Coordinates of C-alpha atoms and ligand atoms in Angstrom, one line a residue:
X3 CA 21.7 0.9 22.0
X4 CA 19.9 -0.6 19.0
X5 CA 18.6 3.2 17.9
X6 CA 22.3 4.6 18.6
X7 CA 23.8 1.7 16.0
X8 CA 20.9 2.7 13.8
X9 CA 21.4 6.4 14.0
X10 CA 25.0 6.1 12.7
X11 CA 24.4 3.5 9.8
X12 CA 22.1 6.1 8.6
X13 CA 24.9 8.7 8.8
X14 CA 27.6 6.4 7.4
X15 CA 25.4 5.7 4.6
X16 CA 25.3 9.4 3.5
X17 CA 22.4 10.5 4.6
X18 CA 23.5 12.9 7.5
X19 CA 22.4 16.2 7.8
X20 CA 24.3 18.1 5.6
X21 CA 23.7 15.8 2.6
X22 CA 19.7 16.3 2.8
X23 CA 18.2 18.2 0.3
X24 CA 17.7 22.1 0.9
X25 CA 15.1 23.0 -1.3
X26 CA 11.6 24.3 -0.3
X27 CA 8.9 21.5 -1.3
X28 CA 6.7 23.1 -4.2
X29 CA 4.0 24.6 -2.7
X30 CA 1.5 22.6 -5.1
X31 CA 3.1 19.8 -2.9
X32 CA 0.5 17.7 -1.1
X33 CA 1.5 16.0 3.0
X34 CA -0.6 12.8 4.0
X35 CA -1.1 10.2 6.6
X36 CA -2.0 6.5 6.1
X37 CA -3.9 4.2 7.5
X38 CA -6.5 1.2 7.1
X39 CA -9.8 0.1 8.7
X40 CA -8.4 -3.6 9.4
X41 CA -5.4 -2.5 11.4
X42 CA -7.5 0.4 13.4
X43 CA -11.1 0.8 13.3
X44 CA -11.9 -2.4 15.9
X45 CA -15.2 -2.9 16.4
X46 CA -15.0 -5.6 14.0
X47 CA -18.9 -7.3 15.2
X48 CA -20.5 -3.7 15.9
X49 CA -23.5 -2.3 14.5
X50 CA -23.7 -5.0 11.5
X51 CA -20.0 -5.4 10.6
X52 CA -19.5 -9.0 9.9
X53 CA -16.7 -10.9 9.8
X54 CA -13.1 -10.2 6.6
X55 CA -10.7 -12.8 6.0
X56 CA -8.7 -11.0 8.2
X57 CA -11.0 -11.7 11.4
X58 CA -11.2 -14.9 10.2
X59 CA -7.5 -15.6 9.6
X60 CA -6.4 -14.0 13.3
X61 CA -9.0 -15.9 14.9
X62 CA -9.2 -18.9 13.4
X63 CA -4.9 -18.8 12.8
X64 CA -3.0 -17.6 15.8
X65 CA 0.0 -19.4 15.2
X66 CA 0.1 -17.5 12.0
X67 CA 0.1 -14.1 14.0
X68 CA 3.3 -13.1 15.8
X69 CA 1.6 -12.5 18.9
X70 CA -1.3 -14.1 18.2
X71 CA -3.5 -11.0 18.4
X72 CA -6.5 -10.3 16.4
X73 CA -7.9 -6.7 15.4
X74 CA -10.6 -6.9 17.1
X75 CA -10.2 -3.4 19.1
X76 CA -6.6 -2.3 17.4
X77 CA -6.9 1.5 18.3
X78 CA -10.5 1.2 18.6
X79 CA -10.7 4.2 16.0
X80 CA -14.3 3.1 15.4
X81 CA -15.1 4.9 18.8
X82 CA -12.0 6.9 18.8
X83 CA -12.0 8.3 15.1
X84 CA -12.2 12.0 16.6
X85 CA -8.9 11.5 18.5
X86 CA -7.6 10.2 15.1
X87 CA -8.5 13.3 12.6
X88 CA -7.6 15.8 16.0
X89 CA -4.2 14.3 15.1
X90 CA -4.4 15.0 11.5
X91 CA -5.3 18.5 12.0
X92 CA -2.9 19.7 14.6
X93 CA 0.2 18.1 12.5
X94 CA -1.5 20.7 9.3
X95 CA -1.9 17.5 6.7
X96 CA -3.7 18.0 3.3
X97 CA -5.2 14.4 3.4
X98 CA -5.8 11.4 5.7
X99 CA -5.8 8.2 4.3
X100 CA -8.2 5.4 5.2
X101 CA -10.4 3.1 4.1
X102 CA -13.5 2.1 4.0
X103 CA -14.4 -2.0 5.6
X104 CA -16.5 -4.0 3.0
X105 CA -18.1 -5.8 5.7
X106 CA -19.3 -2.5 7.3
X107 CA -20.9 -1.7 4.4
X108 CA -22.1 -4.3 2.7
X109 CA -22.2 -7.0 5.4
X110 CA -23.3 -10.0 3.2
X111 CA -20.7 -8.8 0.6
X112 CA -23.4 -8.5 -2.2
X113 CA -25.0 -5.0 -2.6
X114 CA -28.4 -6.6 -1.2
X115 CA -28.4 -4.5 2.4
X116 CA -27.2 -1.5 3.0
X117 CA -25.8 -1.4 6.5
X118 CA -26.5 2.2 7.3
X119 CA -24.9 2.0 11.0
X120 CA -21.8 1.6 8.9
X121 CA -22.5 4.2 6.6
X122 CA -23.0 6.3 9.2
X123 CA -19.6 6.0 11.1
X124 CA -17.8 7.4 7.8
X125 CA -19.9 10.0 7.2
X126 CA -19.4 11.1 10.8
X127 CA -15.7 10.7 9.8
X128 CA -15.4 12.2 6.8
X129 CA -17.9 15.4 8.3
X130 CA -15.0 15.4 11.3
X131 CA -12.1 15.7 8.7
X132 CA -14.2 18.2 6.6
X133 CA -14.6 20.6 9.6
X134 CA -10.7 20.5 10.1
X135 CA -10.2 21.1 6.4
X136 CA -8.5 17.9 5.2
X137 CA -9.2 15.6 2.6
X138 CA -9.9 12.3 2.6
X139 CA -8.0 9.4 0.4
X140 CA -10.4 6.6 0.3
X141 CA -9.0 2.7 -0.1
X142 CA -12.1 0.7 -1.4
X143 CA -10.0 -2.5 -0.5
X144 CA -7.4 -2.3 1.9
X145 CA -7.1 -6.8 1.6
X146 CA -10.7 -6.9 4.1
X147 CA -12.6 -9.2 1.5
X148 CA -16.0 -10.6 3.4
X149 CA -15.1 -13.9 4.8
X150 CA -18.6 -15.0 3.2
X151 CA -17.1 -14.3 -0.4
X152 CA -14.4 -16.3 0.9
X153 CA -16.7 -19.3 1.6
X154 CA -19.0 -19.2 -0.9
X155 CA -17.4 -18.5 -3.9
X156 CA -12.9 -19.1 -3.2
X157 CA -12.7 -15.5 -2.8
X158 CA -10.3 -13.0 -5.6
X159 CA -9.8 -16.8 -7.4
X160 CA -13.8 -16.7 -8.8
X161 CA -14.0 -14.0 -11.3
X162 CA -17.5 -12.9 -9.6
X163 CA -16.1 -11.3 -6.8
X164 CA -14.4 -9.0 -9.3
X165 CA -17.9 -7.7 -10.3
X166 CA -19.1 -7.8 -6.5
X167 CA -16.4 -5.7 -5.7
X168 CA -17.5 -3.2 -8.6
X169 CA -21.3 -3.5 -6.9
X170 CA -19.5 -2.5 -3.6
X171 CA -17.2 0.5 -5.2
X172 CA -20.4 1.5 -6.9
X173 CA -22.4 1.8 -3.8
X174 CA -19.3 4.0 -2.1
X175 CA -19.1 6.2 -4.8
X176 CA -23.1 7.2 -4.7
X177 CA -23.0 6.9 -0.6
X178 CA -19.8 9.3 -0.2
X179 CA -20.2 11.3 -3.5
X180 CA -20.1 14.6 -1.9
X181 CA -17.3 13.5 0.8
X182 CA -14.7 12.2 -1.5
X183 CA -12.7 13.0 -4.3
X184 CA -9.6 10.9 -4.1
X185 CA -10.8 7.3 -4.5
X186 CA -8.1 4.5 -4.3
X187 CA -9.7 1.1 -5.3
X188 CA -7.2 -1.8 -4.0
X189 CA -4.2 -1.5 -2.3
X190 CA -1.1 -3.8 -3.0
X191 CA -2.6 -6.4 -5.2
X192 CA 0.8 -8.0 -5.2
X193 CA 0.3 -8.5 -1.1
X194 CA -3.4 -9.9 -1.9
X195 CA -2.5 -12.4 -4.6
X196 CA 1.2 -13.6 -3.9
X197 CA 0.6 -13.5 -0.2
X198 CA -3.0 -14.7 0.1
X199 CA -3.4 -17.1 -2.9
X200 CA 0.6 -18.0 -3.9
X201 CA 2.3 -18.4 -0.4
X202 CA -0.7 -18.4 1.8
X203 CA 1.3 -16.3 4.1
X204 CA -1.5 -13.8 4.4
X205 CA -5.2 -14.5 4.5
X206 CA -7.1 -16.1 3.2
X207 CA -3.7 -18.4 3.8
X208 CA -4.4 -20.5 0.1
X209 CA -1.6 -22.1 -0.6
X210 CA -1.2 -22.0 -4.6
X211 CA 2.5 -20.9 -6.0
X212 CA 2.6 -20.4 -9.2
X213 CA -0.8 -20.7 -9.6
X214 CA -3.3 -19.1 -7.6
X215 CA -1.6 -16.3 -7.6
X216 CA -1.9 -15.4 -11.1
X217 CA -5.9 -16.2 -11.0
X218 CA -5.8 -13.4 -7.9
X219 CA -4.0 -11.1 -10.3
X220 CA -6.3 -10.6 -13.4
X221 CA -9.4 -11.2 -11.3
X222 CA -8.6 -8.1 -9.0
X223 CA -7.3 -5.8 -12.2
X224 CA -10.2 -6.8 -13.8
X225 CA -12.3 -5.6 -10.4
X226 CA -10.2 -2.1 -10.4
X227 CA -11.1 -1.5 -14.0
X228 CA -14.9 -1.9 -13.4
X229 CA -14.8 0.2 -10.3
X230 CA -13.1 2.4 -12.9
X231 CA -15.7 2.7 -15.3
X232 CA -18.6 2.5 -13.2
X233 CA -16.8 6.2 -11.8
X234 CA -15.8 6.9 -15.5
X235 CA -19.5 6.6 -16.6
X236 CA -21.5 7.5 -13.6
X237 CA -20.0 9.8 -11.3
X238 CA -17.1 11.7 -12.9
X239 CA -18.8 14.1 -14.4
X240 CA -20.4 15.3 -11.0
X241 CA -18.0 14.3 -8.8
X242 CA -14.8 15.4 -10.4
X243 CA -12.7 12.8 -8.2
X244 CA -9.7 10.8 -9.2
X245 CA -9.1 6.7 -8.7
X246 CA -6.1 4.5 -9.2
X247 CA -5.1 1.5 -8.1
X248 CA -1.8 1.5 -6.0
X249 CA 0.7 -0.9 -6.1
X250 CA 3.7 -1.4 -4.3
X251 CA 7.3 -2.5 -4.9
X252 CA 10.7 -2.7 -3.8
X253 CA 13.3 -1.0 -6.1
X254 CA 15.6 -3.8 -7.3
X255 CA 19.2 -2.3 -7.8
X256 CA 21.2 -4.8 -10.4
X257 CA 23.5 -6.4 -8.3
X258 CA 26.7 -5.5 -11.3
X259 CA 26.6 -3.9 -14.3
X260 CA 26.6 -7.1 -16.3
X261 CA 23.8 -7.2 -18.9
X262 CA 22.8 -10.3 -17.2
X263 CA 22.0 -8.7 -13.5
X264 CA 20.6 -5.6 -15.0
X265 CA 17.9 -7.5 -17.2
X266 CA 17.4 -9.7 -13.9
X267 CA 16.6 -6.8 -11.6
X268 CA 14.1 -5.5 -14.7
X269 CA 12.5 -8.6 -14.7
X270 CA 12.2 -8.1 -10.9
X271 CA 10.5 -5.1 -11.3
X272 CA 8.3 -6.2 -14.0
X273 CA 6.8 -9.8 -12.4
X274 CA 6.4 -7.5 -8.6
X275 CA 5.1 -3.7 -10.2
X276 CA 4.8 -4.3 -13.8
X277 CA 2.4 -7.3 -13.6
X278 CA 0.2 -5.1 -12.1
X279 CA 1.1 -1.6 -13.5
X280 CA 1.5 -2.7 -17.1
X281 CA -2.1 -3.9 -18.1
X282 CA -3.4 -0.8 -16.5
X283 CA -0.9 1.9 -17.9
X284 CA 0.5 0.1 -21.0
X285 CA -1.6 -2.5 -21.5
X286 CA -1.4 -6.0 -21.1
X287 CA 1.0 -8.0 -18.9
X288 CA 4.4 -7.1 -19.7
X289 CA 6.1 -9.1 -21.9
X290 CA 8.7 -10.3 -20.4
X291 CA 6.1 -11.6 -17.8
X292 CA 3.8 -13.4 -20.5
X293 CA 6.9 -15.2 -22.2
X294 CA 8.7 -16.8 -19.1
X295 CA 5.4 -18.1 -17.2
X296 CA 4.5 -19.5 -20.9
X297 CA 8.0 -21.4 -21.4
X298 CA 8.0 -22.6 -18.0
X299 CA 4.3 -24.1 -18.1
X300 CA 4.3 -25.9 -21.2
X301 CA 8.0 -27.5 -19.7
X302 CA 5.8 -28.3 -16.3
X303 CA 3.2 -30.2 -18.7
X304 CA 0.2 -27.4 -18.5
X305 CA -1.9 -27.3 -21.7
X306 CA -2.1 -23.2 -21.3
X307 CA 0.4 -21.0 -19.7
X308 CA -0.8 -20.7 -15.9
X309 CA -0.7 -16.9 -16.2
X310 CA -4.2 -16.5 -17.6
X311 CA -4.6 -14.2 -20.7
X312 CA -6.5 -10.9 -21.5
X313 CA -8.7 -10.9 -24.6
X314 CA -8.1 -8.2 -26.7
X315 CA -11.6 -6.2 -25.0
X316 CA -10.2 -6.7 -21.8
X317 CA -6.6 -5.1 -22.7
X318 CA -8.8 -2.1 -23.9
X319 CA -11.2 -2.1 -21.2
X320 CA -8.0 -2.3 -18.6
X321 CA -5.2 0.4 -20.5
X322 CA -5.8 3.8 -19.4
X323 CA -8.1 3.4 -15.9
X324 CA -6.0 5.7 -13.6
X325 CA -5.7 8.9 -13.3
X326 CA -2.7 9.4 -11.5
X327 CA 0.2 6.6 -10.1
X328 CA -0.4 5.7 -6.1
X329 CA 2.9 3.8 -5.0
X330 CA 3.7 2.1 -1.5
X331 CA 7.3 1.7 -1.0
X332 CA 9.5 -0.3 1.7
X333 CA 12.6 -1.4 0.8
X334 CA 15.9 -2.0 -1.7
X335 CA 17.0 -5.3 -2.6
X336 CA 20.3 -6.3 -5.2
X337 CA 19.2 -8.1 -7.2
X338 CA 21.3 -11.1 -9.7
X339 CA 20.4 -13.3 -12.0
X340 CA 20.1 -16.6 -11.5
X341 CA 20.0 -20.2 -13.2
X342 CA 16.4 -21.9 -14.4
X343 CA 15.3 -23.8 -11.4
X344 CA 14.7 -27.9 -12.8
X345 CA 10.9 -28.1 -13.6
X346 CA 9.1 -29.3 -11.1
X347 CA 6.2 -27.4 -9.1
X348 CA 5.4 -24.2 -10.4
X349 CA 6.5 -21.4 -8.1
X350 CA 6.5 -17.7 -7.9
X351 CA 10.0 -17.5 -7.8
X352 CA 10.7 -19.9 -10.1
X353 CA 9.5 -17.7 -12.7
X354 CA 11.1 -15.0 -11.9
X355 CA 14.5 -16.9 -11.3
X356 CA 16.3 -14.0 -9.6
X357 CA 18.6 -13.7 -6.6
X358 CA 17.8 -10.9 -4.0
X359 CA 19.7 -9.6 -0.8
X360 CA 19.9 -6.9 0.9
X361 CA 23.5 -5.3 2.2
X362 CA 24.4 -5.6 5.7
X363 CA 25.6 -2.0 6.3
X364 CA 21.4 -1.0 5.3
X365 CA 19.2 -0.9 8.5
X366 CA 17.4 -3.8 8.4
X367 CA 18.5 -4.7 4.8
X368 CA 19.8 -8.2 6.2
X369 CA 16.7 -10.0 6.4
X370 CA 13.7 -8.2 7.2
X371 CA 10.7 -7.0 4.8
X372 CA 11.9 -3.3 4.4
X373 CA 15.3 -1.9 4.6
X374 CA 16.3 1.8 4.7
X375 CA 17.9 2.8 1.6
X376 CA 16.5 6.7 0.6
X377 CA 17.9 6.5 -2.9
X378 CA 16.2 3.7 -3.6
X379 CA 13.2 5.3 -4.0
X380 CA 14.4 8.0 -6.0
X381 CA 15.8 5.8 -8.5
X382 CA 12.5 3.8 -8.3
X383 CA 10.9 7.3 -9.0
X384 CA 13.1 7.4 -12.1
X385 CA 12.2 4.3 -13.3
X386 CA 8.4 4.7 -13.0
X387 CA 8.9 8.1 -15.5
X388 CA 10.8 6.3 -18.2
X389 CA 8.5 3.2 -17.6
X390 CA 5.2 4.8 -17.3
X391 CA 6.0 8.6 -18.7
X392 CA 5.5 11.6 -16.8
X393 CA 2.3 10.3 -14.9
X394 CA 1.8 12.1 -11.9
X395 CA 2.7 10.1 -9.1
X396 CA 1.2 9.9 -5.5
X397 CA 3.6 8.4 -2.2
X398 CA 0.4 6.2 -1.0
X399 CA 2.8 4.8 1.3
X400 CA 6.5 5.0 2.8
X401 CA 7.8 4.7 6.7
X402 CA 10.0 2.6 9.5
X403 CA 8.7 0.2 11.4
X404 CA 11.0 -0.5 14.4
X405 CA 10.6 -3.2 17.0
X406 CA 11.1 -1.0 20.4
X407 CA 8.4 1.6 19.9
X408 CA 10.1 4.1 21.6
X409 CA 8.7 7.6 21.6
X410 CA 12.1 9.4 21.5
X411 CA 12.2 8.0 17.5
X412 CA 15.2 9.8 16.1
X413 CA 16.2 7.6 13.6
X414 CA 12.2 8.0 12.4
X415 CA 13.3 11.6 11.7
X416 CA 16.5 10.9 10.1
X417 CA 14.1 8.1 8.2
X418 CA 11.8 10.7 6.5
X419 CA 14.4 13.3 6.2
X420 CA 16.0 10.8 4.1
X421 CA 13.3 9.6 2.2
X422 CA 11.5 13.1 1.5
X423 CA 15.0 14.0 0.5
X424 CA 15.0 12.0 -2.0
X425 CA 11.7 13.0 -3.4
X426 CA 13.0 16.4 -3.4
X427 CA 16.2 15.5 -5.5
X428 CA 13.0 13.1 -8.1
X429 CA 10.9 16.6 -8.0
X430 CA 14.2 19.0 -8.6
X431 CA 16.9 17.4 -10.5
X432 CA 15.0 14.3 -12.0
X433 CA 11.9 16.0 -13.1
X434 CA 9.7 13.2 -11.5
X435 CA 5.7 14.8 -11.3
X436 CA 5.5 13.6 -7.6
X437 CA 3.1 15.7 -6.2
X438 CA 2.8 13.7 -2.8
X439 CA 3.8 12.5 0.2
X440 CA 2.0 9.5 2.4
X441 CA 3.3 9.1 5.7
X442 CA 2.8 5.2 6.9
X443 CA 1.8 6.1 9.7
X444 CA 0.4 8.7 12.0
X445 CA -0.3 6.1 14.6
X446 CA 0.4 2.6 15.9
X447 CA -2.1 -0.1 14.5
X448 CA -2.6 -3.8 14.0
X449 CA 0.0 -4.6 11.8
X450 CA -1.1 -8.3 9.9
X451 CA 0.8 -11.0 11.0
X452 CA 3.4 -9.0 12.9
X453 CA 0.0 -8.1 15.2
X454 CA 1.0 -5.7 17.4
X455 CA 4.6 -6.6 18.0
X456 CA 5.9 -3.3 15.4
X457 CA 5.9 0.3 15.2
X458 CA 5.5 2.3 12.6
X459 CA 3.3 5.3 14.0
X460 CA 4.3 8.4 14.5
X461 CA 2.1 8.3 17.8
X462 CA 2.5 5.6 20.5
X463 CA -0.9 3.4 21.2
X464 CA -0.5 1.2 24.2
X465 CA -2.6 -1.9 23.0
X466 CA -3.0 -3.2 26.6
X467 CA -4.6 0.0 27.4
X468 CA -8.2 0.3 27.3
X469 CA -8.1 3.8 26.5
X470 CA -5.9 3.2 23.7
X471 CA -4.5 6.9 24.4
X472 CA -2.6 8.3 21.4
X473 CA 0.8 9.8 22.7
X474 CA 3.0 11.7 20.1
X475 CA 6.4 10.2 19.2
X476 CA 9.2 13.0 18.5
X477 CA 8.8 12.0 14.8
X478 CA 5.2 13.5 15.0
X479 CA 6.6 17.0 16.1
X480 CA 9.6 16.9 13.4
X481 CA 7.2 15.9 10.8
X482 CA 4.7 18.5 11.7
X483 CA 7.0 21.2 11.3
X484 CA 8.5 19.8 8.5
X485 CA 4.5 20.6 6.4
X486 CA 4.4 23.4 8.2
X487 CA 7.9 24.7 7.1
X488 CA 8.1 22.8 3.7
X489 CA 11.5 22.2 4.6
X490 CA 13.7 19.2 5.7
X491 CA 17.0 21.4 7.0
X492 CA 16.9 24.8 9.3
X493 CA 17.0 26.9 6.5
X494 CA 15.8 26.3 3.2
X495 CA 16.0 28.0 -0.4
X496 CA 13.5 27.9 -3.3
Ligands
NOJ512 C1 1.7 -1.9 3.4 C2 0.3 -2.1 3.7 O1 -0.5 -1.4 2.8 C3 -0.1 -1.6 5.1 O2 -1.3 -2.1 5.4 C4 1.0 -2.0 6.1 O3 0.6 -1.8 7.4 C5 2.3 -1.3 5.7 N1 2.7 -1.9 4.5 C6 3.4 -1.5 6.7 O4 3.6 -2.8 7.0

């Protein structure tokens, strides 16, 4: 019943069949698959690993997981990684993307031992997606910091660990030199600092609004542009691989034309994507970012603004480390502008001061954490070329998670004939230089503190078997002949 009420929202909304784009995809145009060692590897004590502050949070916080899982097994990929890339292959992907578990690595979190075990299971991986003929997109940091960084030094708030992560992203690049070109260094720093150090919603659960959060920020951009240069300096030149950071955001649609609500969903996007985006593309935070955390803290009685500031070196050292744009993408919100909260404790939102909702008639727009609103991402597309210019962008991320898991997953289909849509109508009639498409995801996994309890795979896992067999949704068979065909409709023009 739910999917049938689903199916036709989508179709009210204007995305039924005959509305989806009928282009061919450019043949340039690149198909992927995403995942992350947290939510699938398992085997989180074997052969060295130690513990993240992920382990630590599930374990040590159930109350804080929906169904008070951990990821200890998750798909058990690191036993089952073969089942994994057989996947890739048959559904003809160009790359799979995964990352790489600090603490399998580097198991004290300093660059002191080597764990080869660890090293071993992605080189057996990346030799199993070589033979098949895909490439592998490598997250250095997919939010697994070692729980011992954590502990010993309060984690992405002590500068250090920015230049421990550069020792670790150093040792990756020389250990899978000749596996990997397309390096990604953190994913969603916006989920790692607002979530881990702002709300404490995510681990390490610090609770520091306002605050911590900001710390998080220019610690980890500092860590992605040392990462950076250590590739810049040492390994380009051999390597000839690529690295960006990718961010994600929501597009914020102004909730009226007034020049009030369309500054307000601006400033949206600026304090969620540009506080990250800026200082690496532009330079510096953006402006608008700098000004209102300034004006607020010197209200709230701090002596400097609690958004820490770059020095003129580190704006130079951080402007221009990408070389192309990798953007995860969930959801639409309206967005209004809204009166100065009284000064009081500093918050997030406070200094952002907008409203946001999402409309009822939107599949889970009401309430939950994505909504499914296709040309939201193309107008998000838009704004990223007159923002950023005519970067090339990569789709790190986009997909539907459900609650029911079912495997006949229609309204998946009509969810990426939508959204691919859209990227067709960016590529064609905006002129966006997307030149890729990130499925999230090819398979069920340990999904943070939702656990287990939603779907976004294109494969069913059943958690409570031990086999963790991997059983294809109908979404897996659309979407494989969707790469195969380069088409979203039955017939297709160029
Ligand atoms: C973004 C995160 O990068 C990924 O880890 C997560 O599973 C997806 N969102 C879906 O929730």
């Amino acid at each position: 019943m739910k999917v049938f009420v689903f199916v036709l929202s989508l179709i009210s909304l204007g995305f039924a069949d005959d509305e989806i784009n009928s282009r061919y995809f450019p043949k340039s145009f690149k198909f992927a698959v995403a995942n992350a060692a947290t939510q699938i590897e398992g085997g989180w004590l074997e052969d060295g690993k130690t513990e993240s502050i992920w382990d630590h949070f599930a374990h040590t916080h159930p109350e804080k997981i929906g169904d008070h899982s951990t990821p200890d097994i998750a798909c058990d990929s690191y036993h089952k990684y073969k089942e994994d890339v057989a996947m890739v292959k048959a559904m003809g992907l160009d790359y799979y993307r995964l990352s790489i578990a600090w603490t399998r690595i580097l198991p004290t979190g300093y660059p002191d031992k080597i764990n080869q075990a660890g090293v071993q299971y992605y080189k057996n991986l990346f030799a199993e997606l070589k033979a098949v003929n895909v490439e592998p997109m490598v997250t250095l940091y997919h939010w697994d910091l070692p729980q011992a960084l954590e502990d010993e030094l309060g984690g992405w708030l002590n500068e250090t660990v920015a230049d421990l992560f550069a020792e670790y992203a150093r040792v990756c690049f020389e250990l899978f030199k000749d596996d990997v070109k397309m390096w990604i260094t953190i994913n969603e720093p916006k989920q790692v600092c607002q979530a881990g150090y702002g709300s404490g919603y995510y681990a390490p659960g610090v609770v520091s609004d306002g605050i911590g959060e900001y710390i998080c920020s220019k610690n980890l951009i500092m860590a992605h542009a040392k990462a950076y240069h250590i590739y810049d300096n040492e390994f380009r030149a051999t390597n000839q691989g690529r690295v960006t950071m990718v961010i994600d955001t929501s597009w914020s649609e102004p909730g009226s034309d007034s020049a009030e609500n369309q500054e307000a969903a601006e400033r949206a996007l600026q304090f969620g994507f540009g506080l990250y985006a800026n200082p690496i593309f532009i330079g510096n935070w953006p402006q608008v970012v700098i000004d209102r955390i300034a004006q607020r803290s010197e209200l709230e009685g701090f002596a400097t603004s609690r958004l820490p500031a770059f020095t003129d070196e580190e704006i130079a050292y951080v402007k221009g480390t990408y070389d192309y744009l990798g953007l995860n993408h969930y959801a639409t919100k309206m967005v209004n502008a809204t009166a100065d909260a009284p000064i009081g404790d500093p918050a997030y939102w406070k200094d952002i001061s907008v409203s946001t909702w999402g409309k009822p008639e939107w599949p889970n727009g009401a309430g939950d954490w994505f909504s499914v609103v296709p040309w939201g991402l193309r107008h998000l597309l838009v704004w990223l070329k007159k923002t950023y210019g005519d970067v090339e962008i990569v789709i790190t991320e986009n997909g539907l998670s459900d609650t029911t898991g079912i495997i006949e997953d229609d309204h998946r289909i009509s969810y990426y004939q939508g959204y691919l849509s859209a990227c067709l109508d960016a590529i064609y009639e905006d002129g966006v230089n997307l030149s890729t498409y990130t499925a999230w995801s090819i398979i069920d996994d340990w999904e943070w503190t939702s656990g287990y309890g939603i779907f976004l795979g294109m494969h069913y896992v059943n958690f409570t078997d031990p086999e963790r067999t991997r059983i294809p949704r109908k979404s897996a068979g659309w979407f494989t002949n969707m790469v195969k065909t380069r088409c979203l409709v039955d017939t297709c023009t160029e």
